[in-house]
């Protein structure tokens, strides 16, 4: 056949794509998530129907999906943001791996006849969670930026780092393996050197490379370059004994502040989604149904037991690290499964004779089924916490210190509309808001928005108030607005304040407080609404605009009167009954009286003055 491809290759590709096309939308519609759909498709294609013989080959190709996933996540994490997470990564993450590994090791020694060496491999192999599964579920639910999403990511990131020493220890645990680790120091140095090379390349080579390719205008060359960077980074880490995903993640972080970040993400996204789906299908295809049938009781007990222990330990550690109850529960329910790196550890343990292939198959089955049950454990979360409770986010103002033309406090409907005018006019806008849901939603659309309480001086300081040309206070509640205005006028007297007023009385208070500009939240929209309604009743557009402008002028005059005489003054400026149509402005010349009856014409011309 042309190109050397066999009909079997195409038929296998059609089977895999067909499984994805059917299973992913079906499970998504059922509310079970696409991950479980891909798993189910893999089980049907492989173990049940036997339509695909070489699941290992698919797994090797599909693993690149995890690599691309970590690269895209790295693009979203600037080095400063990663540094701010160091306590969660090296504190919470390290504690989770060590404590969970030791507890599961002890359990294996108590409940099974395995030796200490085998129990250590089992315990630490099951302590690792699935980066691909957990992150895909968080992305599907739009929870990557939430606090439990960040905690989960920190733990997973440390687990990816931990796989290096864990794999290095396995030869030492092998029978007669006292000399197997002589090269471990050299391997460790090689790993550190590879990371240093990748960081240096990312800092000094990647941006110039993308600039050169970008200047050619060849989009396919940009896509090829992006894939090349990801693959080269992954291969470098693999040669050094680290995980390929870690290499791709470091490359992504190095490009997080690049001007090409969004284009790279768009180029990689289609490959990431397709290959990640294939990865989950490969896991389903690798499931050994024979082992499930023979050892069903062991697996039936082990899967929920392992998941419960991992979830309990993660919850306890999160609470120990001062994490709120609901965030701790969410994190624990996202990470109770075994991980793909467990497959690597178990295979390595078989190669070194620590335990046999039958044990490895049982462990792989436990890991696979725990992955399949993860979407269900996440769905059960609301039973353990108050899902209606407003979620809090960590305050993180990375990048805000550079300042902006406008610092906007509050991003509800009023602020959202105002921001469109500012951004359309080319102004740089930094936004802070106290609603975690609003911040997450705005971040998805690319707004530079930060979670924080505008009534606190440290938050305003971190958000760059000293460098802002104007501070726009667009909060909804009058008392909150007054508190923010008072704080800014006291601590930053040179700041130019533009404030959203709650009502007429609030407007007068703000004017008395000498804010530079204020506007009632519904005033202008009410004017536009009324004018448009007049047009619908038959009034011309020009006349409706004049009427609107006249009402605006009258309102402003009334405010000036009320500022002196009180809130109930100026009532004569209001229209309380229909006004007889007449010119709203003085004519440029006097009007002549026109008589239709010649007998009534006076001896001299009369004129009339407009009232």
Coordinates of C-alpha atoms in Angstrom, one line a residue:
X1 CA 0.0 0.0 0.0
X2 CA 1.2 3.6 -0.7
X3 CA 3.5 4.9 2.0
X4 CA 4.0 1.5 3.5
X5 CA 1.0 1.8 5.8
X6 CA -1.0 -1.4 6.2
X7 CA -4.8 -1.6 6.2
X8 CA -4.6 -2.7 9.8
X9 CA -3.1 0.6 10.8
X10 CA -6.0 2.5 9.3
X11 CA -8.6 0.2 10.8
X12 CA -7.1 0.5 14.2
X13 CA -7.1 4.3 13.9
X14 CA -10.7 4.3 12.9
X15 CA -11.6 2.0 15.9
X16 CA -9.9 4.3 18.3
X17 CA -11.3 7.5 16.9
X18 CA -14.8 5.9 16.7
X19 CA -14.6 4.8 20.3
X20 CA -13.7 8.4 21.3
X21 CA -16.4 9.9 19.2
X22 CA -19.1 7.7 20.7
X23 CA -18.0 7.4 24.4
X24 CA -16.8 10.9 25.2
X25 CA -20.1 12.8 24.3
X26 CA -22.2 10.0 25.7
X27 CA -20.5 10.1 29.2
X28 CA -20.4 13.9 29.1
X29 CA -24.2 13.9 28.5
X30 CA -24.7 11.5 31.4
X31 CA -22.7 13.8 33.7
X32 CA -19.9 11.3 34.2
X33 CA -17.2 13.2 32.4
X34 CA -15.2 12.5 29.3
X35 CA -12.4 10.8 31.2
X36 CA -14.6 7.9 32.3
X37 CA -15.9 7.8 28.7
X38 CA -12.5 7.3 27.3
X39 CA -11.7 4.6 29.9
X40 CA -14.9 2.7 29.1
X41 CA -14.2 2.9 25.4
X42 CA -10.7 1.5 26.0
X43 CA -12.2 -1.4 28.0
X44 CA -14.7 -2.2 25.3
X45 CA -12.2 -2.0 22.4
X46 CA -9.5 -4.0 24.2
X47 CA -10.4 -6.5 26.9
X48 CA -14.1 -7.0 25.9
X49 CA -14.1 -7.1 22.1
X50 CA -10.4 -7.7 21.5
X51 CA -10.3 -5.2 18.6
X52 CA -6.9 -3.9 19.5
X53 CA -4.0 -6.2 20.2
X54 CA -1.1 -3.9 21.1
X55 CA -2.3 -1.6 23.9
X56 CA 1.3 -1.0 24.9
X57 CA 2.1 0.7 21.6
X58 CA -0.9 3.0 22.0
X59 CA 0.1 3.8 25.5
X60 CA 3.6 4.9 24.4
X61 CA 2.2 7.3 21.8
X62 CA -0.7 8.5 24.0
X63 CA 1.7 9.3 26.9
X64 CA 2.6 12.3 24.9
X65 CA -0.8 13.7 25.7
X66 CA 0.2 14.0 29.4
X67 CA 3.4 15.7 28.3
X68 CA 1.4 18.3 26.3
X69 CA -1.0 18.7 29.2
X70 CA 1.9 19.7 31.6
X71 CA 3.3 22.0 29.0
X72 CA 0.0 23.9 28.7
X73 CA -0.3 24.1 32.5
X74 CA 3.3 25.4 32.6
X75 CA 2.3 28.2 30.2
X76 CA -0.3 29.3 32.8
X77 CA 2.2 29.5 35.6
X78 CA 4.7 32.3 35.7
X79 CA 7.9 31.6 37.7
X80 CA 6.7 34.1 40.4
X81 CA 3.4 32.3 40.7
X82 CA 5.3 28.9 41.0
X83 CA 7.5 30.4 43.7
X84 CA 4.5 31.6 45.7
X85 CA 3.3 27.9 45.7
X86 CA 6.5 26.5 47.1
X87 CA 5.0 25.9 50.6
X88 CA 2.2 23.8 49.0
X89 CA 4.6 22.0 46.6
X90 CA 7.5 21.1 49.0
X91 CA 5.5 21.1 52.2
X92 CA 2.1 19.7 51.6
X93 CA 3.2 17.7 48.5
X94 CA 6.2 16.1 50.3
X95 CA 4.2 15.3 53.4
X96 CA 1.5 13.6 51.3
X97 CA 4.0 11.3 49.4
X98 CA 6.0 10.3 52.5
X99 CA 3.0 9.8 54.9
X100 CA 0.8 8.0 52.4
X101 CA 3.6 5.8 51.2
X102 CA 4.5 4.8 54.7
X103 CA 0.9 4.1 55.8
X104 CA 0.2 2.0 52.7
X105 CA 3.5 0.2 53.1
X106 CA 2.6 -0.7 56.7
X107 CA -0.9 -1.9 55.6
X108 CA 0.7 -4.1 52.9
X109 CA 3.0 -5.7 55.4
X110 CA 0.1 -6.3 57.9
X111 CA -2.5 -7.7 55.4
X112 CA -0.2 -9.5 52.9
X113 CA 2.8 -11.8 53.0
X114 CA 5.0 -9.4 51.1
X115 CA 8.5 -8.4 52.3
X116 CA 9.5 -4.9 53.4
X117 CA 11.0 -4.2 50.0
X118 CA 7.9 -5.2 48.1
X119 CA 5.7 -3.4 50.6
X120 CA 7.7 -0.2 50.1
X121 CA 7.3 -0.3 46.3
X122 CA 3.5 -1.1 46.7
X123 CA 3.0 1.7 49.3
X124 CA 4.8 4.4 47.5
X125 CA 3.6 3.3 44.1
X126 CA 0.0 3.6 45.2
X127 CA 0.7 6.9 47.1
X128 CA 1.2 8.6 43.7
X129 CA -2.0 10.0 42.0
X130 CA -2.8 10.4 38.4
X131 CA -1.7 13.8 37.0
X132 CA -3.6 13.2 33.8
X133 CA -6.8 12.1 35.5
X134 CA -6.9 14.7 38.2
X135 CA -6.0 17.7 36.1
X136 CA -8.4 16.7 33.3
X137 CA -11.3 16.5 35.8
X138 CA -10.4 19.9 37.3
X139 CA -10.2 21.4 33.8
X140 CA -13.5 19.9 32.7
X141 CA -15.2 21.4 35.9
X142 CA -13.4 24.7 35.5
X143 CA -11.7 24.3 38.9
X144 CA -8.0 24.6 38.1
X145 CA -7.8 28.2 39.4
X146 CA -9.8 27.5 42.5
X147 CA -8.0 26.8 45.8
X148 CA -8.5 23.1 45.8
X149 CA -7.3 23.0 42.2
X150 CA -4.1 24.8 43.1
X151 CA -3.6 22.5 46.1
X152 CA -4.1 19.4 44.0
X153 CA -1.7 20.7 41.4
X154 CA 0.9 21.4 44.0
X155 CA 0.7 17.8 45.3
X156 CA 0.8 16.4 41.8
X157 CA 3.8 18.5 40.9
X158 CA 5.8 17.2 43.9
X159 CA 4.7 13.6 43.0
X160 CA 6.2 14.1 39.5
X161 CA 9.4 15.2 41.1
X162 CA 9.4 12.3 43.6
X163 CA 9.3 9.7 40.9
X164 CA 13.0 10.3 40.3
X165 CA 14.3 9.2 43.8
X166 CA 11.6 6.5 44.0
X167 CA 12.8 4.8 40.8
X168 CA 16.4 5.2 42.0
X169 CA 15.6 3.4 45.2
X170 CA 14.0 0.3 43.5
X171 CA 17.4 -1.3 42.5
X172 CA 18.5 -0.9 46.2
X173 CA 15.4 -2.9 47.3
X174 CA 16.0 -5.7 44.8
X175 CA 17.4 -9.0 46.1
X176 CA 21.2 -8.7 46.2
X177 CA 20.8 -5.1 45.2
X178 CA 23.3 -3.5 47.5
X179 CA 25.5 -2.5 44.6
X180 CA 22.7 -1.5 42.2
X181 CA 22.7 2.0 43.4
X182 CA 26.3 2.9 43.0
X183 CA 25.5 5.2 40.1
X184 CA 22.7 6.9 41.9
X185 CA 24.8 10.0 42.7
X186 CA 25.9 10.3 39.1
X187 CA 22.3 9.9 38.0
X188 CA 21.2 12.6 40.4
X189 CA 23.9 15.0 39.2
X190 CA 22.8 14.3 35.6
X191 CA 19.2 15.1 36.5
X192 CA 20.1 18.4 38.1
X193 CA 22.3 19.3 35.2
X194 CA 19.5 18.5 32.7
X195 CA 17.1 20.7 34.6
X196 CA 19.7 23.6 34.7
X197 CA 20.3 23.2 30.9
X198 CA 16.5 23.3 30.2
X199 CA 16.0 26.4 32.4
X200 CA 18.9 28.2 30.7
X201 CA 17.6 27.3 27.3
X202 CA 14.2 28.5 28.2
X203 CA 15.5 31.8 29.5
X204 CA 17.8 32.7 26.7
X205 CA 16.9 30.6 23.6
X206 CA 13.2 29.9 23.4
X207 CA 11.9 33.5 23.0
X208 CA 14.5 34.4 20.3
X209 CA 13.6 31.1 18.5
X210 CA 9.9 31.8 18.5
X211 CA 10.5 35.5 17.4
X212 CA 12.5 34.3 14.4
X213 CA 9.9 31.7 13.4
X214 CA 7.1 34.1 14.0
X215 CA 8.6 36.8 11.7
X216 CA 8.4 34.3 8.8
X217 CA 4.6 34.4 9.0
X218 CA 4.4 30.6 8.5
X219 CA 1.8 29.3 10.9
X220 CA 2.7 25.6 10.3
X221 CA 6.3 26.4 11.2
X222 CA 5.2 27.9 14.5
X223 CA 3.1 24.7 15.3
X224 CA 6.1 22.5 14.4
X225 CA 8.4 24.7 16.5
X226 CA 6.0 24.4 19.5
X227 CA 5.9 20.6 19.2
X228 CA 9.6 20.4 18.7
X229 CA 10.2 22.4 21.9
X230 CA 7.9 20.2 23.9
X231 CA 9.3 17.0 22.5
X232 CA 13.0 18.1 23.0
X233 CA 12.3 19.2 26.6
X234 CA 10.6 15.9 27.4
X235 CA 13.3 13.8 25.8
X236 CA 16.0 15.7 27.7
X237 CA 14.4 14.9 31.0
X238 CA 13.8 11.3 30.0
X239 CA 17.5 10.8 29.2
X240 CA 18.4 12.3 32.6
X241 CA 16.0 9.9 34.3
X242 CA 13.3 12.4 35.0
X243 CA 9.7 12.3 33.7
X244 CA 9.0 13.6 30.3
X245 CA 6.0 15.5 31.7
X246 CA 8.4 17.4 34.0
X247 CA 10.5 18.6 31.1
X248 CA 7.5 19.9 29.2
X249 CA 6.2 21.6 32.4
X250 CA 9.5 23.4 32.9
X251 CA 9.5 24.5 29.2
X252 CA 6.0 25.8 29.7
X253 CA 6.9 27.8 32.8
X254 CA 9.9 29.3 31.0
X255 CA 7.5 30.6 28.3
X256 CA 4.8 31.7 30.6
X257 CA 5.8 35.4 30.3
X258 CA 6.4 35.2 26.6
X259 CA 4.3 37.2 24.2
X260 CA 3.8 34.0 22.2
X261 CA 2.2 32.2 25.2
X262 CA -1.4 32.4 23.9
X263 CA -0.5 31.4 20.4
X264 CA 1.5 28.4 21.7
X265 CA -1.4 27.3 23.8
X266 CA -3.8 27.6 20.8
X267 CA -1.4 25.6 18.7
X268 CA -0.9 22.8 21.2
X269 CA -4.5 22.4 22.4
X270 CA -5.9 20.2 19.6
X271 CA -3.0 17.7 20.0
X272 CA -3.2 17.8 23.8
X273 CA -6.9 17.0 23.8
X274 CA -6.7 14.2 21.3
X275 CA -3.7 12.5 22.7
X276 CA -4.9 12.8 26.3
X277 CA -8.1 11.0 25.3
X278 CA -6.0 8.3 23.7
X279 CA -4.0 8.0 26.9
X280 CA -7.1 7.2 28.9
X281 CA -8.3 4.8 26.3
X282 CA -4.9 3.0 26.4
X283 CA -5.3 2.6 30.2
X284 CA -8.7 1.0 29.7
X285 CA -7.3 -1.3 27.0
X286 CA -4.4 -2.4 29.3
X287 CA -6.9 -3.7 32.0
X288 CA -6.4 -7.4 32.4
X289 CA -9.9 -8.9 32.8
X290 CA -8.5 -12.3 33.7
X291 CA -6.8 -10.8 36.8
X292 CA -10.0 -9.1 37.7
X293 CA -12.0 -12.3 37.5
X294 CA -9.4 -14.4 39.4
X295 CA -8.6 -11.8 42.1
X296 CA -11.9 -10.0 42.2
X297 CA -12.3 -10.2 46.0
X298 CA -8.8 -8.8 46.7
X299 CA -9.4 -5.9 44.2
X300 CA -12.9 -5.3 45.5
X301 CA -11.5 -4.7 49.0
X302 CA -8.3 -3.0 48.0
X303 CA -9.6 -0.3 45.7
X304 CA -12.0 1.5 48.1
X305 CA -9.6 0.9 51.0
X306 CA -6.7 2.6 49.2
X307 CA -8.9 5.4 48.0
X308 CA -10.3 6.0 51.5
X309 CA -6.8 6.0 53.1
X310 CA -5.4 8.4 50.6
X311 CA -8.3 10.8 50.8
X312 CA -8.2 10.7 54.6
X313 CA -4.5 11.5 54.7
X314 CA -4.7 14.3 52.1
X315 CA -7.6 15.8 54.0
X316 CA -5.8 15.7 57.3
X317 CA -2.6 17.2 55.8
X318 CA -4.5 20.0 54.2
X319 CA -6.1 20.8 57.5
X320 CA -2.7 20.7 59.2
X321 CA -1.5 23.2 56.6
X322 CA -4.4 25.6 57.6
X323 CA -6.6 24.8 54.7
X324 CA -10.4 25.3 55.1
X325 CA -12.6 22.2 55.5
X326 CA -14.4 22.5 52.1
X327 CA -11.1 23.1 50.2
X328 CA -9.5 20.1 52.0
X329 CA -12.4 17.8 51.2
X330 CA -12.4 18.9 47.5
X331 CA -8.6 18.3 47.3
X332 CA -8.9 14.8 48.9
X333 CA -11.7 13.7 46.6
X334 CA -9.7 14.7 43.5
X335 CA -6.6 12.8 44.4
X336 CA -7.6 9.4 45.9
X337 CA -6.7 7.4 42.8
X338 CA -3.5 5.6 41.8
X339 CA -1.3 7.2 39.1
X340 CA 0.3 6.3 35.8
X341 CA 3.8 6.5 37.5
X342 CA 2.6 3.6 39.6
X343 CA 2.6 1.5 36.4
X344 CA 6.3 2.4 35.9
X345 CA 7.3 1.6 39.5
X346 CA 5.5 -1.8 39.4
X347 CA 7.0 -2.8 36.1
X348 CA 10.4 -1.8 37.4
X349 CA 9.9 -3.8 40.5
X350 CA 9.1 -6.9 38.4
X351 CA 12.2 -6.4 36.3
X352 CA 14.4 -6.3 39.5
X353 CA 12.6 -9.4 41.0
X354 CA 11.0 -7.6 43.9
X355 CA 7.6 -9.3 43.2
X356 CA 6.2 -11.3 40.3
X357 CA 4.1 -10.3 37.3
X358 CA 0.9 -11.6 38.9
X359 CA 1.2 -9.1 41.7
X360 CA 2.0 -6.3 39.3
X361 CA -1.2 -7.1 37.3
X362 CA -3.3 -6.9 40.5
X363 CA -1.7 -3.6 41.4
X364 CA -2.2 -2.2 37.9
X365 CA -5.9 -3.3 38.1
X366 CA -6.3 -1.5 41.4
X367 CA -4.8 1.7 40.0
X368 CA -6.9 1.6 36.9
X369 CA -10.2 1.0 38.8
X370 CA -9.3 3.8 41.2
X371 CA -8.9 6.1 38.3
X372 CA -12.3 5.0 36.9
X373 CA -14.0 5.7 40.3
X374 CA -12.4 9.2 40.7
X375 CA -15.2 11.1 38.8
X376 CA -17.7 9.4 41.1
X377 CA -15.7 10.4 44.2
X378 CA -15.6 14.0 43.0
X379 CA -19.4 14.0 42.3
X380 CA -20.0 12.8 45.9
X381 CA -18.2 15.9 47.3
X382 CA -21.2 18.1 47.9
X383 CA -22.4 15.5 50.5
X384 CA -19.4 16.3 52.7
X385 CA -19.3 20.1 52.4
X386 CA -21.7 23.0 51.9
X387 CA -21.7 23.5 48.1
X388 CA -23.6 26.8 48.5
X389 CA -20.9 28.4 50.7
X390 CA -19.0 31.1 48.8
X391 CA -15.6 29.9 48.0
X392 CA -12.5 31.8 49.0
X393 CA -9.3 32.1 46.9
X394 CA -5.8 32.8 47.8
X395 CA -4.8 36.4 47.3
X396 CA -2.1 36.5 44.7
X397 CA -1.1 39.8 43.1
X398 CA 1.8 38.5 40.9
X399 CA 2.3 41.0 38.1
X400 CA 0.1 43.7 39.7
X401 CA 3.1 45.7 41.1
X402 CA 3.8 47.2 37.7
X403 CA 0.7 49.4 38.0
X404 CA -1.9 50.4 35.5
X405 CA -3.7 53.4 34.1
X406 CA -6.8 52.5 36.1
X407 CA -7.2 50.4 39.3
X408 CA -10.8 49.2 39.4
X409 CA -12.2 48.0 42.7
X410 CA -15.2 45.8 42.1
X411 CA -16.1 44.0 39.0
X412 CA -19.9 43.5 39.0
X413 CA -22.1 44.5 36.1
X414 CA -21.3 48.2 36.4
X415 CA -17.5 47.6 36.4
X416 CA -17.7 45.1 33.6
X417 CA -19.4 47.7 31.3
X418 CA -17.0 50.5 32.3
X419 CA -14.0 48.3 31.8
X420 CA -15.0 47.7 28.1
X421 CA -14.8 51.5 27.5
X422 CA -11.4 51.7 29.2
X423 CA -9.9 48.7 27.4
X424 CA -11.3 49.8 24.1
X425 CA -9.7 53.1 24.5
X426 CA -6.3 51.5 25.0
X427 CA -6.1 52.0 28.8
X428 CA -4.4 49.4 31.0
X429 CA -6.8 48.2 33.8
X430 CA -6.0 46.2 36.9
X431 CA -9.1 44.8 38.7
X432 CA -9.6 43.5 42.2
X433 CA -12.8 41.9 43.4
X434 CA -13.8 40.0 46.5
X435 CA -16.0 37.3 44.7
X436 CA -14.0 34.1 43.9
X437 CA -16.6 33.1 41.3
X438 CA -16.5 36.5 39.6
X439 CA -12.7 36.4 39.6
X440 CA -12.5 32.9 38.1
X441 CA -15.1 33.8 35.4
X442 CA -13.2 37.0 34.4
X443 CA -9.9 35.2 34.3
X444 CA -11.2 32.8 31.7
X445 CA -11.9 35.8 29.5
X446 CA -8.3 37.1 30.0
X447 CA -9.0 40.1 32.3
X448 CA -6.1 41.1 34.6
X449 CA -8.2 40.5 37.7
X450 CA -7.1 39.6 41.3
X451 CA -9.0 38.2 44.3
X452 CA -8.8 40.7 47.2
X453 CA -10.7 42.9 49.6
X454 CA -10.6 46.5 48.5
X455 CA -11.2 47.8 52.0
X456 CA -7.7 46.7 53.1
X457 CA -4.7 48.9 52.6
X458 CA -2.3 46.0 51.9
X459 CA -4.6 44.7 49.1
X460 CA -4.7 48.1 47.4
X461 CA -0.9 48.4 47.8
X462 CA -0.3 45.0 46.3
X463 CA -2.7 45.8 43.4
X464 CA -0.6 48.8 42.5
X465 CA -2.6 51.8 43.7
X466 CA 0.5 54.0 44.0
X467 CA 1.1 53.7 40.3
X468 CA -2.5 54.0 39.1
X469 CA -3.5 57.2 37.4
X470 CA -7.1 56.8 38.5
X471 CA -8.9 54.6 41.0
X472 CA -12.3 53.5 39.9
X473 CA -14.4 52.3 42.9
X474 CA -17.2 50.3 41.3
X475 CA -18.4 48.2 44.3
X476 CA -22.1 47.6 44.7
X477 CA -22.8 48.3 48.4
X478 CA -22.9 51.8 49.7
X479 CA -21.2 51.1 53.0
X480 CA -18.3 49.2 51.3
X481 CA -17.9 52.0 48.8
X482 CA -17.7 54.6 51.6
X483 CA -15.2 52.5 53.5
X484 CA -12.9 52.2 50.4
X485 CA -13.2 55.9 49.5
X486 CA -12.4 57.0 53.1
X487 CA -9.4 54.6 53.2
X488 CA -8.0 55.9 49.9
X489 CA -8.6 59.6 50.7
X490 CA -6.8 59.0 54.1
X491 CA -3.9 56.9 52.9
X492 CA -3.5 58.1 49.3
X493 CA -4.7 61.7 49.2
X494 CA -3.2 62.3 45.7
X495 CA -5.3 59.5 44.2
X496 CA -7.9 60.6 41.6
X497 CA -11.2 58.9 42.7
X498 CA -14.0 58.0 40.2
X499 CA -16.8 56.4 42.2
X500 CA -20.0 54.5 41.5
X501 CA -22.7 56.1 43.6
X502 CA -25.5 54.0 45.0
X503 CA -28.3 56.6 44.8
X504 CA -29.0 60.4 44.9
X505 CA -28.2 60.8 48.6
X506 CA -25.0 58.9 48.1
X507 CA -24.1 61.2 45.2
X508 CA -24.5 64.2 47.4
X509 CA -22.3 62.6 50.2
X510 CA -19.6 61.7 47.7
X511 CA -19.6 65.3 46.3
X512 CA -19.3 66.6 49.8
X513 CA -16.4 64.3 50.3
X514 CA -14.7 65.9 47.3
X515 CA -14.3 62.8 45.0
X516 CA -13.3 63.9 41.5
X517 CA -16.2 62.2 39.7
X518 CA -19.2 60.1 40.7
X519 CA -22.1 58.6 38.8
X520 CA -25.3 56.9 40.1
X521 CA -25.3 53.3 39.0
X522 CA -28.7 53.5 37.2
X523 CA -28.9 57.1 36.1
X524 CA -27.5 57.1 32.6
X525 CA -29.1 53.7 31.8
X526 CA -32.4 55.1 32.9
X527 CA -32.0 58.1 30.6
X528 CA -31.1 56.0 27.6
X529 CA -34.1 53.7 28.4
X530 CA -36.5 56.5 28.6
X531 CA -35.3 58.2 25.4
X532 CA -35.6 54.9 23.5
X533 CA -39.1 54.4 24.8
X534 CA -40.1 57.9 23.5
X535 CA -38.8 56.9 20.1
X536 CA -41.0 53.8 20.2
X537 CA -44.0 56.1 20.9
X538 CA -43.3 58.1 17.8
X539 CA -40.9 60.9 18.9
X540 CA -38.0 61.5 16.6
X541 CA -34.5 60.4 17.6
X542 CA -33.3 64.0 17.6
X543 CA -36.2 65.2 19.8
X544 CA -35.7 62.3 22.2
X545 CA -32.0 63.1 22.5
X546 CA -32.8 66.7 23.3
X547 CA -35.3 65.7 25.9
X548 CA -32.8 63.3 27.5
X549 CA -30.2 66.1 27.6
X550 CA -32.7 68.5 29.2
X551 CA -33.5 66.0 31.9
X552 CA -29.8 65.5 32.6
X553 CA -29.3 69.3 32.9
X554 CA -32.3 69.6 35.2
X555 CA -31.0 66.8 37.4
X556 CA -27.6 68.4 37.6
X557 CA -29.1 71.7 38.6
X558 CA -31.3 70.0 41.2
X559 CA -28.2 68.3 42.7
X560 CA -26.5 71.7 43.1
X561 CA -29.6 73.1 44.8
X562 CA -29.8 70.0 47.1
X563 CA -26.2 70.3 48.1
X564 CA -27.0 73.7 49.6
X565 CA -30.7 73.4 50.7
X566 CA -31.0 69.6 51.5
X567 CA -32.3 66.5 49.8
X568 CA -35.9 67.6 49.5
X569 CA -35.1 70.9 47.7
X570 CA -35.3 71.5 44.0
X571 CA -38.6 69.7 43.5
X572 CA -39.6 72.3 40.9
X573 CA -36.9 70.9 38.6
X574 CA -38.8 67.6 38.3
X575 CA -41.3 66.8 35.6
X576 CA -44.3 65.2 37.4
X577 CA -46.9 65.6 34.6
X578 CA -46.7 65.4 30.8
X579 CA -45.0 68.5 29.3
X580 CA -46.7 70.3 26.5
X581 CA -44.3 69.9 23.5
X582 CA -42.4 73.1 22.9
X583 CA -38.9 74.1 22.0
X584 CA -36.3 72.9 24.6
X585 CA -33.9 75.6 23.5
X586 CA -34.3 79.3 22.7
X587 CA -34.8 79.9 19.0
X588 CA -32.0 81.6 17.2
X589 CA -34.5 84.2 15.8
X590 CA -37.9 85.5 16.8
X591 CA -41.0 83.7 15.5
X592 CA -43.6 85.5 13.5
X593 CA -47.3 85.1 14.1
X594 CA -49.0 83.7 11.0
X595 CA -52.6 84.7 10.4
X596 CA -54.7 82.7 8.0
X597 CA -57.6 85.2 8.0
X598 CA -56.6 88.4 6.3
X599 CA -59.3 90.4 8.1
X600 CA -57.6 89.6 11.4
X601 CA -54.2 91.0 10.2
X602 CA -53.2 93.9 12.5
X603 CA -51.9 97.2 11.2
X604 CA -48.4 96.3 12.3
X605 CA -46.4 93.1 12.6
X606 CA -46.6 91.4 16.0
X607 CA -44.0 89.0 17.5
X608 CA -44.2 86.4 20.1
X609 CA -41.6 85.4 22.7
X610 CA -41.2 81.7 23.6
X611 CA -42.3 80.9 27.1

